[in-house]
PDB file of C-alpha atoms in Angstrom:
ATOM      1  CA  MET D   1     -69.203  24.215  24.031  1.00 68.00           C
ATOM      2  CA  PRO D   2     -65.934  25.165  22.326  1.00 80.00           C
ATOM      3  CA  TYR D   3     -62.906  25.387  24.568  1.00 74.00           C
ATOM      4  CA  ALA D   4     -62.387  29.104  23.805  1.00 84.00           C
ATOM      5  CA  VAL D   5     -65.906  29.923  25.009  1.00 83.00           C
ATOM      6  CA  LEU D   6     -65.418  27.868  28.160  1.00 79.00           C
ATOM      7  CA  GLU D   7     -62.125  29.632  28.826  1.00 81.00           C
ATOM      8  CA  GLN D   8     -63.822  33.047  28.467  1.00 85.00           C
ATOM      9  CA  LYS D   9     -66.542  32.049  30.906  1.00 84.00           C
ATOM     10  CA  LEU D  10     -64.003  30.753  33.424  1.00 82.00           C
ATOM     11  CA  ARG D  11     -62.186  34.102  33.298  1.00 84.00           C
ATOM     12  CA  MET D  12     -65.437  35.791  34.376  1.00 87.00           C
ATOM     13  CA  ILE D  13     -65.549  33.874  37.671  1.00 85.00           C
ATOM     14  CA  PRO D  14     -64.511  35.962  40.676  1.00 87.00           C
ATOM     15  CA  GLU D  15     -61.241  34.759  42.192  1.00 86.00           C
ATOM     16  CA  GLN D  16     -62.844  33.866  45.547  1.00 88.00           C
ATOM     17  CA  ASP D  17     -65.292  31.509  43.757  1.00 88.00           C
ATOM     18  CA  PHE D  18     -62.792  29.891  41.421  1.00 85.00           C
ATOM     19  CA  GLU D  19     -61.851  26.984  43.725  1.00 89.00           C
ATOM     20  CA  PHE D  20     -65.532  26.083  44.226  1.00 88.00           C
ATOM     21  CA  VAL D  21     -66.212  26.177  40.483  1.00 85.00           C
ATOM     22  CA  SER D  22     -63.062  24.173  39.806  1.00 86.00           C
ATOM     23  CA  ARG D  23     -64.146  21.420  42.232  1.00 88.00           C
ATOM     24  CA  PHE D  24     -67.629  21.405  40.715  1.00 86.00           C
ATOM     25  CA  LEU D  25     -66.245  21.011  37.188  1.00 83.00           C
ATOM     26  CA  ASP D  26     -63.953  18.196  38.357  1.00 86.00           C
ATOM     27  CA  MET D  27     -66.965  16.428  39.882  1.00 86.00           C
ATOM     28  CA  VAL D  28     -69.040  16.824  36.695  1.00 82.00           C
ATOM     29  CA  LEU D  29     -66.228  15.656  34.422  1.00 81.00           C
ATOM     30  CA  SER D  30     -65.454  12.714  36.702  1.00 87.00           C
ATOM     31  CA  SER D  31     -69.118  11.689  36.692  1.00 86.00           C
ATOM     32  CA  SER D  32     -69.221  11.869  32.904  1.00 83.00           C
ATOM     33  CA  LYS D  33     -66.042   9.813  32.636  1.00 85.00           C
ATOM     34  CA  ASN D  34     -67.391   7.201  35.072  1.00 87.00           C
ATOM     35  CA  ARG D  35     -70.609   6.922  33.050  1.00 88.00           C
ATOM     36  CA  ALA D  36     -68.615   6.427  29.844  1.00 89.00           C
ATOM     37  CA  ASN D  37     -66.470   3.782  31.545  1.00 89.00           C
ATOM     38  CA  ALA D  38     -69.587   1.978  32.782  1.00 90.00           C
ATOM     39  CA  GLU D  39     -71.061   1.983  29.271  1.00 92.00           C
ATOM     40  CA  TYR D  40     -67.790   0.642  27.860  1.00 90.00           C
ATOM     41  CA  LEU D  41     -67.629  -2.137  30.464  1.00 90.00           C
ATOM     42  CA  GLU D  42     -71.252  -3.034  29.712  1.00 92.00           C
ATOM     43  CA  MET D  43     -70.390  -3.278  25.999  1.00 92.00           C
ATOM     44  CA  LEU D  44     -67.451  -5.572  26.833  1.00 90.00           C
ATOM     45  CA  ASP D  45     -69.745  -7.778  28.940  1.00 91.00           C
ATOM     46  CA  ARG D  46     -72.169  -8.112  26.011  1.00 91.00           C
ATOM     47  CA  SER D  47     -69.270  -8.981  23.707  1.00 90.00           C
ATOM     48  CA  TYR D  48     -67.995 -11.674  26.066  1.00 87.00           C
ATOM     49  CA  ASP D  49     -71.526 -13.110  26.354  1.00 90.00           C
ATOM     50  CA  GLN D  50     -71.749 -13.280  22.555  1.00 91.00           C
ATOM     51  CA  LEU D  51     -68.346 -14.953  22.392  1.00 86.00           C
ATOM     52  CA  GLU D  52     -69.325 -17.577  24.984  1.00 88.00           C
ATOM     53  CA  LYS D  53     -72.535 -18.324  23.049  1.00 92.00           C
ATOM     54  CA  GLY D  54     -70.651 -18.596  19.772  1.00 90.00           C
ATOM     55  CA  ASP D  55     -72.535 -15.649  18.280  1.00 91.00           C
ATOM     56  CA  VAL D  56     -69.438 -14.318  16.508  1.00 86.00           C
ATOM     57  CA  VAL D  57     -68.046 -14.366  13.006  1.00 86.00           C
ATOM     58  CA  VAL D  58     -64.305 -14.902  12.603  1.00 86.00           C
ATOM     59  CA  LYS D  59     -62.595 -13.315   9.609  1.00 89.00           C
ATOM     60  CA  SER D  60     -58.925 -12.935   8.743  1.00 92.00           C
ATOM     61  CA  MET D  61     -57.516  -9.516   7.890  1.00 92.00           C
ATOM     62  CA  SER D  62     -57.213 -10.516   4.244  1.00 93.00           C
ATOM     63  CA  GLU D  63     -60.883 -11.577   4.192  1.00 93.00           C
ATOM     64  CA  LEU D  64     -61.895  -8.253   5.741  1.00 92.00           C
ATOM     65  CA  ARG D  65     -59.812  -6.342   3.192  1.00 93.00           C
ATOM     66  CA  ASP D  66     -61.408  -8.318   0.373  1.00 93.00           C
ATOM     67  CA  MET D  67     -64.860  -7.487   1.760  1.00 93.00           C
ATOM     68  CA  GLU D  68     -63.896  -3.824   2.007  1.00 92.00           C
ATOM     69  CA  ASN D  69     -62.770  -3.822  -1.620  1.00 93.00           C
ATOM     70  CA  GLY D  70     -65.923  -5.589  -2.787  1.00 87.00           C
ATOM     71  CA  LEU D  71     -64.171  -8.817  -3.794  1.00 76.00           C
TER      72      LEU D  71
END
């Protein structure tokens, strides 16, 4: 949802309900952020496992640039 639309909808909330809605949105956004952090940490764990097993390929920056340029 675009920010402008969200802002319009928030303006429609009666003043006496605004604090409740604000807390609810904070809870939802926090939950989403925690889920993203958990996924990121899981990805790091997989990367470390691959590194420990030697399932990695080491390239220098010049080698990567050459690959990018098709050399």
